[in-house]
Each structure stands twice: as structure tokens, then as C-alpha cells.
XYZ file of C-alpha atoms in Angstrom:
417
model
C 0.000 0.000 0.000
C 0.866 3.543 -0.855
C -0.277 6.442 1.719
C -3.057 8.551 0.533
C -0.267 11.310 0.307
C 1.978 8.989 -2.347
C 4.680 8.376 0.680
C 6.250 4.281 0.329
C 8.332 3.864 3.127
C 10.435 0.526 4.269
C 10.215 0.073 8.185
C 8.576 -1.558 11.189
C 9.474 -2.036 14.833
C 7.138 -1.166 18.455
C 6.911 1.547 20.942
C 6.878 1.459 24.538
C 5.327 -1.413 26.466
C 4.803 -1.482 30.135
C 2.165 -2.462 32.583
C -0.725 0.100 33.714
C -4.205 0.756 34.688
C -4.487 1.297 30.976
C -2.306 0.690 27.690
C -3.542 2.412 24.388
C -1.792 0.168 21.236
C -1.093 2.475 18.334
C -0.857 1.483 14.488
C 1.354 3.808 12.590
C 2.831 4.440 9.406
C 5.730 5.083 8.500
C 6.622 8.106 6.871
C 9.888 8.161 6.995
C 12.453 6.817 4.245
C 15.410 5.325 6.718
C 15.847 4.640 9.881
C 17.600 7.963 10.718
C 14.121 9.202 10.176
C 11.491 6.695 10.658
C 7.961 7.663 12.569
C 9.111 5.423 15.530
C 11.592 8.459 16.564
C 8.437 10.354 16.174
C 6.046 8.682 18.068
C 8.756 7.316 20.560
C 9.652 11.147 21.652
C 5.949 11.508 22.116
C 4.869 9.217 23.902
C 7.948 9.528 26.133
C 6.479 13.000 27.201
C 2.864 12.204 27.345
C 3.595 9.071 29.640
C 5.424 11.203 31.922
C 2.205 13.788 32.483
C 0.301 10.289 32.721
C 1.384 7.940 35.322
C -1.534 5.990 34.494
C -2.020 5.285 31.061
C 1.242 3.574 28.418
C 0.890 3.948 25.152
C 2.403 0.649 22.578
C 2.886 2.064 19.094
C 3.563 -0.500 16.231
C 5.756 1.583 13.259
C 4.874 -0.511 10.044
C 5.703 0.599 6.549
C 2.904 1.890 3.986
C 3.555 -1.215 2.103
C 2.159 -3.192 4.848
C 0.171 -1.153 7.580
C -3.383 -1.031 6.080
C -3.050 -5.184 5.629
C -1.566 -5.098 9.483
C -4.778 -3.156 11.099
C -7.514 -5.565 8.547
C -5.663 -8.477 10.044
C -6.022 -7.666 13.226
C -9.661 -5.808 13.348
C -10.343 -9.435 11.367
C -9.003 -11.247 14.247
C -10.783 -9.858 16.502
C -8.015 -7.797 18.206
C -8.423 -4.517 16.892
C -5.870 -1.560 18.467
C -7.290 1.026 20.155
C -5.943 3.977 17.606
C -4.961 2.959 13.646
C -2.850 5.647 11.472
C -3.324 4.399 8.209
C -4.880 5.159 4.538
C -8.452 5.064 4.760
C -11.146 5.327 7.427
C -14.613 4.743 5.777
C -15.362 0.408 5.504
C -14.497 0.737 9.889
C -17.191 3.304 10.111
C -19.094 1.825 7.510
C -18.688 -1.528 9.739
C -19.621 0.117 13.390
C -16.343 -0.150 14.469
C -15.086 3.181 15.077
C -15.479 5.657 17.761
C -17.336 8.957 16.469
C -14.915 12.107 16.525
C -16.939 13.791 18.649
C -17.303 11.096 21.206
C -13.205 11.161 21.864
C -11.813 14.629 21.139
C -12.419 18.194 22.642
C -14.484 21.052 21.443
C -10.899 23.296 20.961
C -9.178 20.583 18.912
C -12.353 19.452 16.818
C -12.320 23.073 16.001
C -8.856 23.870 14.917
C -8.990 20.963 12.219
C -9.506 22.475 8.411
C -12.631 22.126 7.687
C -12.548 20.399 4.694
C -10.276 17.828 6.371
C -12.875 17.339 8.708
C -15.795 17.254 6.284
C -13.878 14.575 4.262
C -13.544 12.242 7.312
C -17.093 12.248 7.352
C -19.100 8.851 6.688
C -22.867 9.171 6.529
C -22.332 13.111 7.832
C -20.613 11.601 11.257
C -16.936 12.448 11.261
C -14.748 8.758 12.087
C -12.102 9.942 10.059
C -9.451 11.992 12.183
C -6.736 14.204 9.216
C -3.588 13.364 10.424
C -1.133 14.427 7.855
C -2.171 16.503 4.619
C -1.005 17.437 1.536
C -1.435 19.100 -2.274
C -0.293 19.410 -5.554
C 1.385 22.106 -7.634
C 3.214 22.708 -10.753
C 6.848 22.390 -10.574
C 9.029 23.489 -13.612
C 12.882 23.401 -14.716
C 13.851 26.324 -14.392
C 17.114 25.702 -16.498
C 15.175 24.350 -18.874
C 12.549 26.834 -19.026
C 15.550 29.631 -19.383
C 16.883 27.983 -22.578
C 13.301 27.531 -24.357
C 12.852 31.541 -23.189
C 9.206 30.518 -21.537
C 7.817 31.448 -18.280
C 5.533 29.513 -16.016
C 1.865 28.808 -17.672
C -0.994 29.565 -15.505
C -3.314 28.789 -18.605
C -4.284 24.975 -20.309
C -2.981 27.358 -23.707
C 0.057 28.466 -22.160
C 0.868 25.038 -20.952
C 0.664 23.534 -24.209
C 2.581 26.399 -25.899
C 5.308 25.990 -22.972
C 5.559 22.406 -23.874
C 6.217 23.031 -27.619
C 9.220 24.983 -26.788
C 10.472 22.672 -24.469
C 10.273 20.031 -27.032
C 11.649 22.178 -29.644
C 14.889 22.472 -27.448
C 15.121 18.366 -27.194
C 13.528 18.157 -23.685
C 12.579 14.201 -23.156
C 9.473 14.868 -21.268
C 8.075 18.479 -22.262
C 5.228 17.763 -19.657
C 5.154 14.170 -17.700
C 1.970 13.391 -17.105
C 1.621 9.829 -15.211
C -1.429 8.241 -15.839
C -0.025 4.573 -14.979
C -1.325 2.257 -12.326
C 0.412 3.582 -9.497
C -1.254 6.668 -8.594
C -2.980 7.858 -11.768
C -5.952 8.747 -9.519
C -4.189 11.666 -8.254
C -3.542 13.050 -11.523
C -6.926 12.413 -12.741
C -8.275 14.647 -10.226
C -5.779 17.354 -10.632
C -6.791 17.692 -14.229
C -10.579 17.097 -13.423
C -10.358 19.892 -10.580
C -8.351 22.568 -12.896
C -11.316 22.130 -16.014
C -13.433 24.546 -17.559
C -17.150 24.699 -16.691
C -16.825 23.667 -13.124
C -14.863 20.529 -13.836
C -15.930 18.822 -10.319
C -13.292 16.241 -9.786
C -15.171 12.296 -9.244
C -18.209 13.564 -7.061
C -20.584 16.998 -7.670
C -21.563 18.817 -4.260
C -23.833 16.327 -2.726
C -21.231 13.420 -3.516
C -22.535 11.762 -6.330
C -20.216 10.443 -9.061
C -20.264 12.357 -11.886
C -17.120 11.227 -13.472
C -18.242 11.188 -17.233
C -19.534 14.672 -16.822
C -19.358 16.991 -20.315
C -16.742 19.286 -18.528
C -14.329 16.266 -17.269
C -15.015 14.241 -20.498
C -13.998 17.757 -22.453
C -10.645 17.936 -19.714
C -9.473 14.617 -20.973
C -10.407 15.357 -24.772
C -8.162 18.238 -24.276
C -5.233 16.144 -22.600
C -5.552 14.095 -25.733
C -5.708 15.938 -28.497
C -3.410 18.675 -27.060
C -0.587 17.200 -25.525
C -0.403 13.387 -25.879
C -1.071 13.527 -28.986
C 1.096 16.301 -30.286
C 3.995 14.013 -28.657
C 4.502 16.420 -25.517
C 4.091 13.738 -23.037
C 7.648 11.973 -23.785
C 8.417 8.862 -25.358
C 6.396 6.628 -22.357
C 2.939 6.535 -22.880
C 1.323 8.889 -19.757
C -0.725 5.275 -19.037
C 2.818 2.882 -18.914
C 4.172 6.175 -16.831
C 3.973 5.929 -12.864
C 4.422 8.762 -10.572
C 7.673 7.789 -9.108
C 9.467 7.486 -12.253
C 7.979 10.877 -13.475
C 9.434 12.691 -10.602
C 12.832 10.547 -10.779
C 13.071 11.824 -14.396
C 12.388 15.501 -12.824
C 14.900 15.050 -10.699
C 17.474 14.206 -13.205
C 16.624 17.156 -15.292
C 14.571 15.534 -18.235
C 11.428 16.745 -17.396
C 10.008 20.651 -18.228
C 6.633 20.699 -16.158
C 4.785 17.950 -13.910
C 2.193 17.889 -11.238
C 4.059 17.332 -7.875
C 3.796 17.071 -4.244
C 6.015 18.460 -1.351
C 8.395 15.257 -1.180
C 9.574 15.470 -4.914
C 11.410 19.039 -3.384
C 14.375 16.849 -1.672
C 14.563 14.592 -4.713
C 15.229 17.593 -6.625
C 17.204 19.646 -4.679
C 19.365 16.451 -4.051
C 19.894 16.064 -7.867
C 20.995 19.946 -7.664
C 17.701 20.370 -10.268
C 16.942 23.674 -9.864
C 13.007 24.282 -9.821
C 9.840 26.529 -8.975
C 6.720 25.721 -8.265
C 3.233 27.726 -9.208
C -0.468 27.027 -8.955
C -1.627 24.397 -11.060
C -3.302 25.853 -14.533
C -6.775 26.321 -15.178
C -8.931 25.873 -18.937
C -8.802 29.818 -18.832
C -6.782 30.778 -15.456
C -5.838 29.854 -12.227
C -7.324 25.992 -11.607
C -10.600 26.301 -9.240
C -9.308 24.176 -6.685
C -5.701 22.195 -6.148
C -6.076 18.391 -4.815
C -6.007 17.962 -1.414
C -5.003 14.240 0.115
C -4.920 13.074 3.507
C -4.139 10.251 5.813
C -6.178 9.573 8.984
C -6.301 8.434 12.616
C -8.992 6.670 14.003
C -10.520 4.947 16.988
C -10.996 1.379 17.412
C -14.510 0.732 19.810
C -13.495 -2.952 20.468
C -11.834 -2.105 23.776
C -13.649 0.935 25.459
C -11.068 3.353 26.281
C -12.645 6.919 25.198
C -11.658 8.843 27.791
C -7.966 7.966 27.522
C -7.913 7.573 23.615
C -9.350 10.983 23.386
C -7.011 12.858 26.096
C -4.241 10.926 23.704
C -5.256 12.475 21.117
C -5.751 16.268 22.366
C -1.922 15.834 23.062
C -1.123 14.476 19.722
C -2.964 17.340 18.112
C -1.229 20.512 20.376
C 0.134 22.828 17.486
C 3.941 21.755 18.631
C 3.138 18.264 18.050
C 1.203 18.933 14.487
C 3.992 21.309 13.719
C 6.704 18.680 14.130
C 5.549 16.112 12.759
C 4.191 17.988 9.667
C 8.254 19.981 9.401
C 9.369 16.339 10.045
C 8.526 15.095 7.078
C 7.542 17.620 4.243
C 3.647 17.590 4.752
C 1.212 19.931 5.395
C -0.786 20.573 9.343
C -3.979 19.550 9.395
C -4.975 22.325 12.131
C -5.332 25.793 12.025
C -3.089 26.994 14.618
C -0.215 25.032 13.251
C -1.325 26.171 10.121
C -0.977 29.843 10.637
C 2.055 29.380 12.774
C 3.623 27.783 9.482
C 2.414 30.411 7.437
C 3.737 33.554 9.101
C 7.052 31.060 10.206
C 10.790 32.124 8.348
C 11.972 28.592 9.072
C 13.231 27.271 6.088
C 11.097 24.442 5.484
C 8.092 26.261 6.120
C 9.365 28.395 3.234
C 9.792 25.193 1.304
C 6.279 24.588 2.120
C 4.486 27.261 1.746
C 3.354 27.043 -1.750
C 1.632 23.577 -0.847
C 0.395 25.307 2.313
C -1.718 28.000 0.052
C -3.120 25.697 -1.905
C -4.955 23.926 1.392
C -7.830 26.100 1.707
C -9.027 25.708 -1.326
C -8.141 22.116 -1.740
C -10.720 19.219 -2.516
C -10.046 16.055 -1.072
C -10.795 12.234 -2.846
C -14.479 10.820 -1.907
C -13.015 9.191 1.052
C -16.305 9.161 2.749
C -17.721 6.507 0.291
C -16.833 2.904 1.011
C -17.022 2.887 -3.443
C -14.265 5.252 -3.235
C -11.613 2.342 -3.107
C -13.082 0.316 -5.966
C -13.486 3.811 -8.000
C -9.919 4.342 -6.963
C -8.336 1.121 -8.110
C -10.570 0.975 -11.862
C -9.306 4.642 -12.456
C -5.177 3.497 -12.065
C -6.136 0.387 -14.173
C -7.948 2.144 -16.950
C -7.401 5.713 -17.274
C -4.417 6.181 -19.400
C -6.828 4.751 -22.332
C -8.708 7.894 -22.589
C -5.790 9.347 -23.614
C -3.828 6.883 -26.132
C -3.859 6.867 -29.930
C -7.184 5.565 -30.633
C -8.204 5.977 -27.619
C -11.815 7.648 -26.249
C -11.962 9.756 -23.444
C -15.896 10.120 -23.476
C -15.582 5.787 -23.853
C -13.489 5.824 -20.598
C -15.051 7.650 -18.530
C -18.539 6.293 -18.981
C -16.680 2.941 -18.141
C -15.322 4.429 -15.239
C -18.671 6.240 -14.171
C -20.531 2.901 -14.644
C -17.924 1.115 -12.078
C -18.588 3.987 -9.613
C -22.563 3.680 -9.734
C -22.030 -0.106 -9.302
C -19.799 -0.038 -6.660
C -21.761 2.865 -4.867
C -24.828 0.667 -5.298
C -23.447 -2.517 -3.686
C -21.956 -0.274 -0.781
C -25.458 0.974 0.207
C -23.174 4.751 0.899
């Protein structure tokens, strides 16, 4: 499994253990890339300081990778031994099942408030929030800057200028003018970024009240664009945007072959480590600035199986203090999921808030994936498998995404949402 936020990561090991009048177990992920930085040093130093304000409650945390975690928490809700608090992917088939603890049941009024509201709205199942944010993120547009300085372009903030910048990029021999991966990895992602930044209120999967409406005129018109405009005038480079996964798009930023792609927070150290040097700008819209820049997140929730609310929810008012948000979010390259961190970020001169800040704009206005809806996985999955059709030689994008839209309405259907 791959975090919500596109993070893989490569470790596991456990927290504290002890004997008490009560011991919380934890299921993390891991968002680190090593062991220098793993989420166990994370959660270790936190639970360290929380134990020591409460003699009577220990806290086990389990550190598994992203590869493995989601699998870890099934197996064990499965077996009848659920943990008390799970940090993983997705919320919605445990609320959907009765098994988790409703926000509102666990946290207090100050830190239900400080969470962005469209974080909280998207942990929502059947309008009861079970889905706590824990980490966030978005997407911009990051460009070569070398490479942009030799073609004698600036950055687009049109669809037009986009396709005009990529024609000079490829006139100068750039490989991939603009990478846009549409293969199985996380072509979901870069769906929706394209969905959210079309013309006539392209709406993403899901119109206001959450109903599918992938095959809409304005998203079917988004991909017809993609198509005709820059796969098939060859500005996509030479693998085809559905063979094309995310991580080797922003590995082939990172070694300088790339002029423009759609990018999240962590593909800054990959660049700067390559010495690539980059900016990063609002992703285009049809006619201007896109109406909305993806949002993801990843979420904590609360396991009913053992009781425990009062002590799970005075857990997690600690874990959500601004200090803790704030260093776990400068950590690791993402984005607070709380106001007050937020605007501490945002007014901050550290130099990773700097880094992050252009992300960190983009939140307020960000739309998240129709985590809510147990369909949402299925959806998910058939959109990695089948999107890069609607844009290959031969290909129909109006075909696709009735196929796709016909999957959702299924799926929906047999999920009662």
C-alpha cells in the first residue's frame, strides 16, 4: 500500500510497552524513508512526554511501513483484536462496519475546532466524522527552471500556455516536455488534478452532494483536451502517460529531463538532491488559475473494540497541540492539518516552512478524494487500471469515462453509501 499522500516507506518495529491501569496500542505508518528518520523516533519522543504527564495510562505504538500497515490493522480488526488507535490510509469500511469511535465522542471542542474544515468534512461517513486528518497534503506545478531559461518561456498559468510551454520545451530536445503519469500507481491523483483545474466547473469524481459524476461533459472535455493537445502532439515523452507511474515521473524531474509535472512536497528533496533547480506555481486552469488544487490526507482513528474513550481521546488532544502537528508535519515535508499550526507555518521564516508554503496555500481551497464513500476504493483502483486509455492513440476519453462512471454507480450501489 501507498499512503493517501503517495509516501512508500520501508520500516517496522514497536513503541513502549509497560504495565498500567491502561495501555492504548497504536498502528502507525511510517513516513519516513530510513531509519535515521522513521515515525518510531516520532512517536517514541511523544509518547515519552505524554507518559510522563500520565502515570496511568502507556501507550504501545507499532511503526509498520505503507507497504504493509493497512493489511496489518484488517488483520487484526479481522481477528478480533483490533488496536485502540490505527494511522493508516483510509477510514470509511471501519465506520461503515460500526467499528469506530465517532470524533466527537473522543476529542475536545478546541481541537475538533482547529482541524480544516474540509479535512474534517472529508472524514465524514454518513455526515458523522470517524475519520481523524492526520497528515495533509497538495499538488502544484513544478518546472525546470534551467530548462525553461533555454526555451525563453515562463511559467503557464493557462491549459494554452501550458501547451505552448511544452512546444518549446520540445523544440529544445527536452525528453518529457510535460510528464503526465497516468499509470497504475497513482494515476488517480492526476486524474483529479486535471478534473479539478477544467473549464465549466470541472468537479473532480463527485458533484456537491457526492454523487459520481465522473463522465460529466466538462471532465469528459478535460481529458479530450489532454488528448488531443498534448499526448497527442507528442509532448508527453516517449512513455505513454498510461505505462508512466508517478515515481518514475518525478525521478526523471529530478534528473533534469522533465520541463513541467504535477508534484507534491516530497519530490522538493529529490530535486534539490539532484541539484535540479526548480519553482513551483499554482496548477493551470482551462482559462486561469485551476478552481481548486487536490487535497489528500491520511487519517487516525478509533478502534470501539476495547472501550477506552476517555484515555484515547485525552491521547489524542496531546497528539494534536500545534507543537506536536507542527513537528511532525516539518518532520517530514507535509502539510498541518490544524489551524493553529497552520498559521504558525504560514507567518514562520523557518526554512522548510518556506519550502512549504506554496503547498500550504493551496490547502484552503483544496478538494479532497471521496473518502467518505466505502465505493471510493473500488473507483480508486478501476481509475489506475484504466485511465491512461482515454488518452492513447485511438483511444476515447468520453468511452473511458462512462466505463469508469458505470464502475462507480455499481460499486456505490453494492456499498449501500
Amino acid at each position: 500500500m501507498v499512503s493517501a499522500l503517495g509516501m512508500t516507506a520501508v520500516l517496522g518495529g514497536c513503541g513502549s510497552t509497560g504495565s498500567s491501569d491502561v495501555t492504548l496500542r497504536l498502528v502507525a505508518a511510517d513516513y519516513g524513508d530510513s531509519a535515521a528518520n522513521s515515525s518510531k523516533k516520532y512517536w517514541d519522543a511523544l509518547v515519552k512526554e505524554y507518559e510522563k504527564q500520565h502515570s496511568g495510562v502507556k501507550i504501545e505504538v507499532s511503526v509498520y511501513s505503507w507497504n504493509d500497515v493497512d493489511r496489518k490493522v484488517k488483520e487484526m480488526v479481522e481477528a478480533g483484536d483490533a488496536p485502540d488507535l490505527a494511522q493508516i490510509g483510509a477510514y470509511a469500511d471501519y465506520a461503515a462496519a460500526g467499528k469506530l469511535y465517532p470524533a466527537s465522542d473522543l476529542l475536545s471542542i478546541r481541537t475538533q475546532a482547529d482541524f480544516l474544515s474540509q479535512l474534517s468534512d472529508a472524514g465524514q461517513w454518513k455526515h458523522t466524522q470517524y475519520g481523524i486528518p492526520f497528515a495533509a497534503s497538495t499538488r502544484v506545478l513544478f518546472y525546470n527552471k534551467t530548462l525553461f531559461s533555454k526555451a525563453g518561456i515562463t511559467p503557464p498559468t493557462t491549459w494554452d500556455q501550458l501547451a505552448a510551454d511544452a512546444e518549446a520545451l520540445k523544440a529544445k530536445g527536452v525528453k518529457y516536455p510535460f510528464a503526465l503519469p497516468l499509470g497504475p500507481e497513482e494515476a488517480q491523483a492526476e486524474t483529479m488534478q486535471w478534473l479539478l483545474s477544467g473549464g465549466n466547473g470541472g468537479s473532480g469524481y463527485t458533484d456537491d452532494v457526492g454523487t459520481y459524476t465522473i463522465d460529466s461533459a466538462a471532465n469528459v472535455e478535460t481529458f479530450s483536451w489532454l488528448k488531443d493537445e498534448l499526448v497527442g502532439k507528442d509532448l508527453t515523452g516517449p512513455v505513454a502517460p498510461g505505462k508512466l507511474n508517478r515515481a518514475d515521473a518525478f525521478a526523471a524531474f529530478a534528473d533534469g529531463q522533465v520541463g513541467m509535472l504535477n508534484g507534491h512536497p516530497t519530490l522538493i528533496q529529490q530535486a534539490e538532491k539532484k541539484g535540479v533547480k526548480f519553482g513551483m506555481v499554482p496548477m493551470p486552469g482551462r482559462t486561469g488559475k485551476a478552481r481548486a488544487s487536490m487535497g489528500v490526507a491520511d487519517w487516525m482513528m478509533a478502534f470501539k473494540q476495547n472501550g477506552h474513550a476517555d484515555q484515547i481521546g485525552d491521547f489524542l488532544d496531546f497528539v494534536y497541540t500545534e507543537k506536536n502537528v507542527l513537528d511532525f508535519s516539518r518532520t517530514y515535508g507535509l502539510l498541518p492539518v490544524t489551524g493553529s499550526a497552520s498559521n504558525t507555518m504560514a507567518a514562520s521564516d523557518e526554512p522548510v516552512d518556506k519550502t512549504l508554503r506554496p503547498f500550504l496555500e493551496q490547502l484552503p481551497t483544496s478538494e479532497l478524494y471521496p473518502v467518505g464513500k466505502t465505493s471510493w476504493a473500488a473507483v480508486s483502483a478501476a481509475v489506475k487500471q484504466n485511465i491512461g486509455q482515454a488518452v492513447a492513440p485511438g483511444g476515447s476519453p468520453a468511452g473511458v469515462l462512462t466505463r469508469l462512471q458505470s464502475t462507480a454507480m455499481a460499486a456505490d450501489s453494492s456499498n449501500a453509501d
